[in-house]
Coordinates of N, CA, C and O and ligand atoms in Angstrom, one line a residue:
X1 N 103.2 164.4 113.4 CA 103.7 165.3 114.5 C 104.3 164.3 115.6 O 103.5 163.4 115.9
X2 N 105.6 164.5 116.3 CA 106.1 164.0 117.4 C 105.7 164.6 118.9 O 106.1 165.7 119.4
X3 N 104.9 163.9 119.3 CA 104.7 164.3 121.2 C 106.2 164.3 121.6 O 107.2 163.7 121.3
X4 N 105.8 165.4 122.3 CA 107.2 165.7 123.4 C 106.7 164.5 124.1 O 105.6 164.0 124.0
X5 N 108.3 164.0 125.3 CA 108.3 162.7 126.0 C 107.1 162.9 126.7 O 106.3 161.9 126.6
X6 N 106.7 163.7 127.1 CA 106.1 164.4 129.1 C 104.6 163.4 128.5 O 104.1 162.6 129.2
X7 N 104.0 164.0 126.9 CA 102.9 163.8 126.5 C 102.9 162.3 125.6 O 102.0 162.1 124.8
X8 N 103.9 161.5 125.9 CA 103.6 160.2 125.2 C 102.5 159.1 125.8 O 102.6 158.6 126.9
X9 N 101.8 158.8 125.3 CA 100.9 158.1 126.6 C 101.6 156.7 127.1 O 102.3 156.1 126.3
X10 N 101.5 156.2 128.4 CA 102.6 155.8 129.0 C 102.3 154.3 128.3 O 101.3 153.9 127.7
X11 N 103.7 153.3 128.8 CA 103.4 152.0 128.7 C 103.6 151.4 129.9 O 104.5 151.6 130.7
X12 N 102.8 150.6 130.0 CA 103.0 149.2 131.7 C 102.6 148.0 130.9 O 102.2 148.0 129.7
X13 N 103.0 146.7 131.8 CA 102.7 145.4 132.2 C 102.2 145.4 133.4 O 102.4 145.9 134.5
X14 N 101.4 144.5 132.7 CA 100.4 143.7 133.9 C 100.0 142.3 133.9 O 99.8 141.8 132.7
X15 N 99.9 141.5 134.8 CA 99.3 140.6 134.7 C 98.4 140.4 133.7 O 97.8 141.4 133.4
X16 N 98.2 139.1 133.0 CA 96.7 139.1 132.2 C 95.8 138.3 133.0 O 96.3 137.3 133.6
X17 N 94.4 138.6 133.1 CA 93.8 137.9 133.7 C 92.6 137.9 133.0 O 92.3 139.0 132.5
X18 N 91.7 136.7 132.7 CA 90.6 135.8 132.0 C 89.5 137.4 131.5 O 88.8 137.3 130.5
X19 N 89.6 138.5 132.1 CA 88.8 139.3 131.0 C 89.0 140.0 130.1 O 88.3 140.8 129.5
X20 N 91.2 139.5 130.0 CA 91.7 140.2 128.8 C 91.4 139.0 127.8 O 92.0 139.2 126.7
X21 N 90.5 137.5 127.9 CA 90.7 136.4 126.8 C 90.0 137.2 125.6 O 90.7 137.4 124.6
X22 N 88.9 137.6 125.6 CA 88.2 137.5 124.4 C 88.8 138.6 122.9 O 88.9 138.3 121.7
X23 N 89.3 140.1 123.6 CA 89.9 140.4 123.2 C 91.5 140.2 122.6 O 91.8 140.8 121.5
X24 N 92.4 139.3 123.5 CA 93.8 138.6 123.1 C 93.0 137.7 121.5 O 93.4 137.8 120.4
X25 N 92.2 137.3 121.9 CA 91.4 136.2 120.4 C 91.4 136.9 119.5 O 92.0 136.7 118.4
X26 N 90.5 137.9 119.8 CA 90.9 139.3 118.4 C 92.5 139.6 117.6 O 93.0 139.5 116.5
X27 N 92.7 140.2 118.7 CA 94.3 140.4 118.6 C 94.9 139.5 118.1 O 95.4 139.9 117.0
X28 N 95.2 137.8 118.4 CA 95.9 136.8 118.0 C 95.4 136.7 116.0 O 96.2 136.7 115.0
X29 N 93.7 136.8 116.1 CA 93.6 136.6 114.9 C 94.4 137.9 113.4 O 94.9 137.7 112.3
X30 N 94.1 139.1 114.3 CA 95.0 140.1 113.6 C 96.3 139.7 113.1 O 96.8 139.9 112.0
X31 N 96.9 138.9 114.2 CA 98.5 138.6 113.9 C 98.8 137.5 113.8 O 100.0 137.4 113.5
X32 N 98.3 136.4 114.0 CA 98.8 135.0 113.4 C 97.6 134.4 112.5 O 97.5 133.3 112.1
X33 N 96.9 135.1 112.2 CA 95.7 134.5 111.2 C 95.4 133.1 111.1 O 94.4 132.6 111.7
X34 N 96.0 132.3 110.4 CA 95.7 130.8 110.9 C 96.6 130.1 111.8 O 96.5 128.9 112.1
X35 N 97.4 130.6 112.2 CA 97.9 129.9 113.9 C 97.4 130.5 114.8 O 97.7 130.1 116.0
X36 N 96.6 131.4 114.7 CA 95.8 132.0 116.3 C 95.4 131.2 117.1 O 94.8 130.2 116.9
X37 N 95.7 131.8 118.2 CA 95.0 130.9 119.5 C 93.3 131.2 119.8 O 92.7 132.3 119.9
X38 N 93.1 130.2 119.9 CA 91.4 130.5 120.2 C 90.7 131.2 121.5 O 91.5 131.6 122.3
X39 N 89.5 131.5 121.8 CA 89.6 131.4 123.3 C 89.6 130.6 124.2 O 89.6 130.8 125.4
X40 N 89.7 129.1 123.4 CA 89.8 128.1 124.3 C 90.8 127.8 125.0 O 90.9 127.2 126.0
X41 N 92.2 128.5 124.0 CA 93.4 127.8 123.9 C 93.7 128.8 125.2 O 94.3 128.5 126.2
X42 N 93.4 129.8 124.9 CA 94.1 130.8 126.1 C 92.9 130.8 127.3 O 92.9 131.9 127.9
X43 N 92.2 130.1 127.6 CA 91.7 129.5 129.1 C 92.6 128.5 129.4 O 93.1 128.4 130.5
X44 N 93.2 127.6 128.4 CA 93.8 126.4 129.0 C 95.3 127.1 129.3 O 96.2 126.7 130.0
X45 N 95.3 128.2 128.3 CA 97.0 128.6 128.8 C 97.2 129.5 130.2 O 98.4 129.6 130.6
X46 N 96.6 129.9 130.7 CA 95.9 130.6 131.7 C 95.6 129.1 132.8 O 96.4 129.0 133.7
X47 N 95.0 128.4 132.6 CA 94.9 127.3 133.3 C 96.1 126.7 133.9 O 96.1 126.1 135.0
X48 N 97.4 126.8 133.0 CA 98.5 126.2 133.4 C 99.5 127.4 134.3 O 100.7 127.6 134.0
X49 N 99.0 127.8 134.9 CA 100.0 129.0 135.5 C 99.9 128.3 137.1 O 98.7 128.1 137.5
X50 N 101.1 127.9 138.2 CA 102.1 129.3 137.6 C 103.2 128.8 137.3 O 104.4 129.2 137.6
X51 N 102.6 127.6 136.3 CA 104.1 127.4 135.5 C 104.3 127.9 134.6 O 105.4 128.1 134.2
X52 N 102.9 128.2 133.9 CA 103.0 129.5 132.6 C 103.2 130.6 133.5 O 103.0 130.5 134.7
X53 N 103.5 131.8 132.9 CA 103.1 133.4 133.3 C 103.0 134.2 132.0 O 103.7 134.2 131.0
X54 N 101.9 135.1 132.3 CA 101.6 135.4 131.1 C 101.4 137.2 131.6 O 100.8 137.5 132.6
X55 N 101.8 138.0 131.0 CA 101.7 139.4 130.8 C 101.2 140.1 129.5 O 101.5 139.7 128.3
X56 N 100.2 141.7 130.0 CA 100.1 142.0 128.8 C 100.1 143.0 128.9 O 99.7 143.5 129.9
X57 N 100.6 144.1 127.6 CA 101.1 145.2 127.9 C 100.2 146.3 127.2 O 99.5 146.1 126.2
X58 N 100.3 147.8 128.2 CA 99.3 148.3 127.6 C 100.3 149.9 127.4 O 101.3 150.4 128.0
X59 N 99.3 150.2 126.3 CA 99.4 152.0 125.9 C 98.4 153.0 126.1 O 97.3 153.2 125.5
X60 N 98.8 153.6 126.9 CA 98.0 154.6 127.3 C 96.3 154.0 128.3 O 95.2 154.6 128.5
X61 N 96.7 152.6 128.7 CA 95.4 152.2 129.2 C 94.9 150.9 128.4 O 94.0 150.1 128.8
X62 N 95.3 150.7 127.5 CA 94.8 150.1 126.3 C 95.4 148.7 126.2 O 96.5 149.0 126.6
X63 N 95.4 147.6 125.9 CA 95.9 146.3 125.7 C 96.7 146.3 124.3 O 95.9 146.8 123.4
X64 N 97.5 146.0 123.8 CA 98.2 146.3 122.9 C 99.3 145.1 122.8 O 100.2 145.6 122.1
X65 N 99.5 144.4 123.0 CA 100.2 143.1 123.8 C 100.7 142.1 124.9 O 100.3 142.2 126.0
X66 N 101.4 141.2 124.5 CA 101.0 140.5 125.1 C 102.5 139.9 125.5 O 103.3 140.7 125.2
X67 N 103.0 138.7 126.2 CA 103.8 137.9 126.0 C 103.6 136.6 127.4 O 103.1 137.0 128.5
X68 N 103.9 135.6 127.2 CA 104.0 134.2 127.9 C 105.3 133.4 128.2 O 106.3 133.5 127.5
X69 N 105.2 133.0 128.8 CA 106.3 131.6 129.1 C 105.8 130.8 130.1 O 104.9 130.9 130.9
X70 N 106.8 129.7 129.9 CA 106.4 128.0 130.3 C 107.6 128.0 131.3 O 108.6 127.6 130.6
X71 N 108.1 128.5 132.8 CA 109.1 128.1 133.3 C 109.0 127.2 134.2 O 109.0 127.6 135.4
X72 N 108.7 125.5 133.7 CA 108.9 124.9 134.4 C 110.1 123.9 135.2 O 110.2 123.4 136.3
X73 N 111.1 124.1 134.2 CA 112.7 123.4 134.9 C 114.0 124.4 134.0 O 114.2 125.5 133.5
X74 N 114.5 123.2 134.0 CA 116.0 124.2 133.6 C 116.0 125.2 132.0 O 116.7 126.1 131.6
X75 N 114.9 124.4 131.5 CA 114.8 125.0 130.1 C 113.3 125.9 130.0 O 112.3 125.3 130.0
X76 N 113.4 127.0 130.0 CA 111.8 127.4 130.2 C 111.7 128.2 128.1 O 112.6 128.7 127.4
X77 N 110.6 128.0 127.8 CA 109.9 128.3 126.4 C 109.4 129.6 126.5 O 109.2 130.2 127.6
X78 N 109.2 130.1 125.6 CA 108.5 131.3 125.3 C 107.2 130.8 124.3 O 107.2 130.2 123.3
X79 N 106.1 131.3 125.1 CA 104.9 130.3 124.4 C 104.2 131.5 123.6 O 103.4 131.2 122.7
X80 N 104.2 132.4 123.8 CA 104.2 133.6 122.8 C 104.6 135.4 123.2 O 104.6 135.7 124.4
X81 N 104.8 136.4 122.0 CA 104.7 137.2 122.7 C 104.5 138.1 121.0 O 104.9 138.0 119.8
X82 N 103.6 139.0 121.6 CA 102.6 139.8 120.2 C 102.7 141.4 120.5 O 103.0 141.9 121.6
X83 N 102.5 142.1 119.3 CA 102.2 143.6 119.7 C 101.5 143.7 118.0 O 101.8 143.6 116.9
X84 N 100.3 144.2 118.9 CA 99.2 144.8 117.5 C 99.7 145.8 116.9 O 100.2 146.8 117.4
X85 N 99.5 145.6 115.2 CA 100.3 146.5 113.9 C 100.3 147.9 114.9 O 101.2 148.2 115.6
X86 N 99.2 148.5 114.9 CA 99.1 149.6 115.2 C 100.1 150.3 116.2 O 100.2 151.5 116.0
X87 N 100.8 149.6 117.3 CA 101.4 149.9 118.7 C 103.1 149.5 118.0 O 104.1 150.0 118.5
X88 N 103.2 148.7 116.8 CA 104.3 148.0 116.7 C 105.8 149.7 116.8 O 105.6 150.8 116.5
X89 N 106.7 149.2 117.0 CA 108.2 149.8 116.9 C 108.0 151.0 117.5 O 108.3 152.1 117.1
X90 N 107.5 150.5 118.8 CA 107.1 151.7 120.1 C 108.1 151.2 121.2 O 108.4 152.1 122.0
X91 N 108.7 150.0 121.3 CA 109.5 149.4 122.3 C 108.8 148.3 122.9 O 109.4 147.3 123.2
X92 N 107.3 148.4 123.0 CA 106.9 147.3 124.3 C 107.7 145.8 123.3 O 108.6 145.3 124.0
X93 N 107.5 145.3 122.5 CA 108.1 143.9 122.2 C 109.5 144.0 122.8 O 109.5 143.2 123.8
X94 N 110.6 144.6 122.6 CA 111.7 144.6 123.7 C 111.2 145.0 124.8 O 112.2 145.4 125.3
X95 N 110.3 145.1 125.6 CA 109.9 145.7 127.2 C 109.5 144.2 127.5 O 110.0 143.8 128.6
X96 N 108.6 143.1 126.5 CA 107.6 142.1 126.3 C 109.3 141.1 126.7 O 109.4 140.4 127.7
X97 N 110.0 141.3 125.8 CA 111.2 140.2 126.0 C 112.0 140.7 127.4 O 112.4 139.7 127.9
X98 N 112.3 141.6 128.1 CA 112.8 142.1 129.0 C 111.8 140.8 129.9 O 112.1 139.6 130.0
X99 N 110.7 141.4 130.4 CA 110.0 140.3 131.4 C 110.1 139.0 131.0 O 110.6 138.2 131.8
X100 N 109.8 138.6 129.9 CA 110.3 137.0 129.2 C 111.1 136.8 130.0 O 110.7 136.2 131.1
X101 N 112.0 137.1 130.0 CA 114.0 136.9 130.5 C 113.8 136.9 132.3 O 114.0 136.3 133.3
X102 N 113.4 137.8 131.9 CA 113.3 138.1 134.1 C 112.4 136.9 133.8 O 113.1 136.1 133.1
X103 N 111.6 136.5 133.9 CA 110.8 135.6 134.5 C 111.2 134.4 134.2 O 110.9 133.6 135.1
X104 N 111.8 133.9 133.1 CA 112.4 132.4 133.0 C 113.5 132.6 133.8 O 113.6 131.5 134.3
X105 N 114.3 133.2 134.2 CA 115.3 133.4 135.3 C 114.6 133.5 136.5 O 114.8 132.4 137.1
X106 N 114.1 134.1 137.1 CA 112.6 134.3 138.4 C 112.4 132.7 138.4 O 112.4 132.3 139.5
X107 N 112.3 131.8 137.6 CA 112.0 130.2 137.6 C 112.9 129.5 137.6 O 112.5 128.4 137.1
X108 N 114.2 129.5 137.8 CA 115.2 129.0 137.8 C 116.0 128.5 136.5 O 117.0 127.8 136.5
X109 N 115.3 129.0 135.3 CA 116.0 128.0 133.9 C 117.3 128.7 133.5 O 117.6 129.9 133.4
X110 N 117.8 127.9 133.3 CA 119.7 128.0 132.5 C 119.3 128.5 131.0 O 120.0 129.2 130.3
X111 N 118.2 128.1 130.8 CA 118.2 128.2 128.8 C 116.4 128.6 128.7 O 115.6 128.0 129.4
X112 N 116.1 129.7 127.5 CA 115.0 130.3 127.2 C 115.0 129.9 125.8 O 115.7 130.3 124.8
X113 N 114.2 129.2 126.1 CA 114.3 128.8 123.9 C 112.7 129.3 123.4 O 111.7 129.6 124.1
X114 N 113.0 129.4 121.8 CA 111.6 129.6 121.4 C 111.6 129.4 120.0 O 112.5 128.6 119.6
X115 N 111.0 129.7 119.2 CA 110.4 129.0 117.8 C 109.7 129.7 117.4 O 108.5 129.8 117.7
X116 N 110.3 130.7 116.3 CA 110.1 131.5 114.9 C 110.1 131.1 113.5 O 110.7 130.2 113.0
X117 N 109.1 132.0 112.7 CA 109.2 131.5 111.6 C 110.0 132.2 110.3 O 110.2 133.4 110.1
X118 N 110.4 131.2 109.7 CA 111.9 131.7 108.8 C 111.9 133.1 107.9 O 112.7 133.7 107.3
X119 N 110.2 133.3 108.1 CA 110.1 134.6 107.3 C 109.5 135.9 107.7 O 109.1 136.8 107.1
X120 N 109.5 135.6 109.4 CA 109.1 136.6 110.6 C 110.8 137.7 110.7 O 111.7 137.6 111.6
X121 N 110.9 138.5 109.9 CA 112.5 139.2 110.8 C 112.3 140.2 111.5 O 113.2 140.9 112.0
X122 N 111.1 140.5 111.6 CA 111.1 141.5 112.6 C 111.1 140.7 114.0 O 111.6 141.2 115.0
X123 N 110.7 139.7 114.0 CA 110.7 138.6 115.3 C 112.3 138.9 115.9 O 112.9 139.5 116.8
X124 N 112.5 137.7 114.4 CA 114.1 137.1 114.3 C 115.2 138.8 114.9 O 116.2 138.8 115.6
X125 N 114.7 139.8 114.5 CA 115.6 140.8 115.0 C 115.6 140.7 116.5 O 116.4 140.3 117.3
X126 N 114.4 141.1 116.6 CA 114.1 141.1 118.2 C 114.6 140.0 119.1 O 114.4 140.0 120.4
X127 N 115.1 139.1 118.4 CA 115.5 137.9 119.4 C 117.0 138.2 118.9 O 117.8 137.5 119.6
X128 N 117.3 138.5 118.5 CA 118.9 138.5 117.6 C 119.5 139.4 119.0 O 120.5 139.1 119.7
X129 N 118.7 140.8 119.1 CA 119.2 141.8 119.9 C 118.8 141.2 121.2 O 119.6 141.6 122.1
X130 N 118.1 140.4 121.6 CA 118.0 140.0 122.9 C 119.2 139.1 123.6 O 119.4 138.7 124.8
X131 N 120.0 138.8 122.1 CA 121.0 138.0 122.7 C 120.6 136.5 122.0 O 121.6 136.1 121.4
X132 N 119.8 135.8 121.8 CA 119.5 134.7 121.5 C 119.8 134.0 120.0 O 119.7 134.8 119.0
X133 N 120.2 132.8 119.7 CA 120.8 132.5 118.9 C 120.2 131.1 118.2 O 119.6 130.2 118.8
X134 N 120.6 130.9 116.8 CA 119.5 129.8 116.1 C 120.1 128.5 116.4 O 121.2 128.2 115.9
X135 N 119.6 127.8 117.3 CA 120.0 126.6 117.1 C 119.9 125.4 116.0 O 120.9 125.0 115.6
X136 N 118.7 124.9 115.6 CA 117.9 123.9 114.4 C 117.1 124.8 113.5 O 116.9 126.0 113.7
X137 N 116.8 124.1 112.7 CA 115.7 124.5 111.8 C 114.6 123.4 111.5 O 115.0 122.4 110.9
X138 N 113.3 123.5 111.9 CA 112.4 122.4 111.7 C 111.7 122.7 110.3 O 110.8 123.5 110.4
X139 N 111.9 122.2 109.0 CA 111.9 122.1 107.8 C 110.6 122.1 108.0 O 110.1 121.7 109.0
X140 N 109.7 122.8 106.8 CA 108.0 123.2 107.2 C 107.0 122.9 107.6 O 106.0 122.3 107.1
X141 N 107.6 123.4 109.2 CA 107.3 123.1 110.7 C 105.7 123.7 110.5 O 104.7 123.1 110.8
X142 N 105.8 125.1 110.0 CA 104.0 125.9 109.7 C 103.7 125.7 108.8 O 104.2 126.1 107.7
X143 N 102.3 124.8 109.1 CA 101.6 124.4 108.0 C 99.9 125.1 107.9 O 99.0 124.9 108.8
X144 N 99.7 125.7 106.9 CA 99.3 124.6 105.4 C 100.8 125.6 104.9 O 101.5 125.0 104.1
X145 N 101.1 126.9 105.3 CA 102.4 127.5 104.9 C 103.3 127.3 104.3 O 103.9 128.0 103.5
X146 N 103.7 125.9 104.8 CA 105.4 125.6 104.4 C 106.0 126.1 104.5 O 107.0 126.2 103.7
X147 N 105.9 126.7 105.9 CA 107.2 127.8 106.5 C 108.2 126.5 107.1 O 107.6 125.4 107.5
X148 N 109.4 126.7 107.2 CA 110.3 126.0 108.4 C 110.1 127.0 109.9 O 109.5 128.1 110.1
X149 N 110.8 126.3 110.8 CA 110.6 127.3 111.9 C 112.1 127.2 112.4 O 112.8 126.3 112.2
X150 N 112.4 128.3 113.1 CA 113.9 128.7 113.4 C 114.0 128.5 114.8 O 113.5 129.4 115.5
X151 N 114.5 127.4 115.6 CA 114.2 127.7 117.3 C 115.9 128.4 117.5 O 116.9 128.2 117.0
X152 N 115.5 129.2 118.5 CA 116.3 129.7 119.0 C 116.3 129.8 120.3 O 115.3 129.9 121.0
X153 N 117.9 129.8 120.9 CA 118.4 129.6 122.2 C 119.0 131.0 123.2 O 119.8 131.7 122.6
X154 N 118.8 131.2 123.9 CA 119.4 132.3 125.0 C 119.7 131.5 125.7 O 119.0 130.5 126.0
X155 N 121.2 131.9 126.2 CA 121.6 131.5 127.9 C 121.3 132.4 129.1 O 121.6 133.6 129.1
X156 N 120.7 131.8 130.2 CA 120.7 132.9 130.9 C 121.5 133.2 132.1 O 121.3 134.3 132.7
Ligands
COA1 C1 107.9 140.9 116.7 C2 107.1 142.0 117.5 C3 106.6 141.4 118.8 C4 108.1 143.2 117.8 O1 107.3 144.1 118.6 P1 107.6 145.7 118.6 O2 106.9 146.3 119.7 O3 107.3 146.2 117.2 O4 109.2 145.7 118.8 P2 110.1 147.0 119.4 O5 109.5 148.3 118.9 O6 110.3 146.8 120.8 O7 111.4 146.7 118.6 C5 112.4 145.9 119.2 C6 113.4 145.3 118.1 O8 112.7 144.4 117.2 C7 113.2 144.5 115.9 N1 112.1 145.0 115.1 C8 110.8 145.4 115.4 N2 110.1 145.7 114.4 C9 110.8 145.4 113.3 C10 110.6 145.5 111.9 N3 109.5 145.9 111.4 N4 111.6 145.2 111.0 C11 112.8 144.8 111.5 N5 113.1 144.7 112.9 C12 112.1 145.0 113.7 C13 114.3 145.6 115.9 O9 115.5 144.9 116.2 C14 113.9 146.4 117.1 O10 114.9 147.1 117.7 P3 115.5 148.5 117.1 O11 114.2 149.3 116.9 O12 116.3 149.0 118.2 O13 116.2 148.1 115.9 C15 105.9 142.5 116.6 O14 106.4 142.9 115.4 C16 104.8 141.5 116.5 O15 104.0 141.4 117.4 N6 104.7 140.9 115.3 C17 103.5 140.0 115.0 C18 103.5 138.8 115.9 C19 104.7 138.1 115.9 O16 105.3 137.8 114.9 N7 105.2 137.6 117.1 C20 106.3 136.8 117.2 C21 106.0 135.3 116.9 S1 107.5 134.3 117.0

């Protein structure tokens, strides 16, 4: 059954802050399985703000994603950005890349790059429609995988 709009339960961004870590660990392991970030990793990525900024987005109240970046100079990264199966092809990943964009711009960078893997297309779409374009290919960049990884460039 489709909810009328009025009754969709709503989506926001928010800041993330240290007592969304243990949970994001969950979440990461759901969706990158052996590239997840630990909880160590996201205290230290959290540590590096505010040249990182990191947001996470929720449904109906609920934590459901996530996304990061590194805008430290003219070139700012996208150091991740996730939405748990369950929430996926609701919008927030285009909502997740909207702030991406604002905020490496909010930091002054000319160029938002980032680094997908060659067999991710639901990624690769989402960055396709954001405007962004493949520059290299790092030949099997994820390992034990043997995936290559696709970086890709936005101008801003
Ligand atoms: C990639 C990801 C963030 C997209 O999040 P999402 O909330 O499902 O995305 P949205 O609903 O906002 O969809 C935005 C666009 O992404 C693309 N997209 C999303 N899901 C897709 C799918 N299953 N197949 C193909 N394209 C897809 C489409 O272009 C879509 O736009 P459209 O619906 O107008 O065609 C999500 O699939 C995810 O977290 N995947 C696992 C983690 C991951 O791979 N992160 C990226 C690492 S580089």
């Amino acid at each position: 059954m489709t909810l009328p709009e009025s009754a969709q339960p709503s989506t926001a961004l928010r800041e993330m802050t240290w007592r969304d870590i243990p949970f994001l660990a969950l979440l990461e392991l759901e969706l990158f399985t052996e590239d997840a970030w630990s909880e160590q990793t996201w205290w230290a990525e959290l540590a590096g703000r505010p040249r990182r900024a990191y947001v996470v987005g929720e449904i109906g109240g609920s934590v459901v994603g996530y996304a990061g970046v590194d805008r430290g100079g003219e070139v700012a990264d996208v150091m991740t950005i996730a939405v748990a199966s369950a929430a996926q092809s609701r919008g927030l990943g285009a909502a997740l890349m909207d702030w991406l964009i604002a905020e490496a711009r909010r930091g002054g960078a000319g160029h938002l790059m980032l680094e997908v893997r060659a067999d991710n297309d639901a990624a690769q779409r989402l960055y396709s429609k954001a405007g962004f374009v493949m520059t290299t290919v790092r030949r099997r960049y994820y390992q034990p995988a043997n995936v290559d990884a696709q970086i890709m460039r936005l101008t801003l």
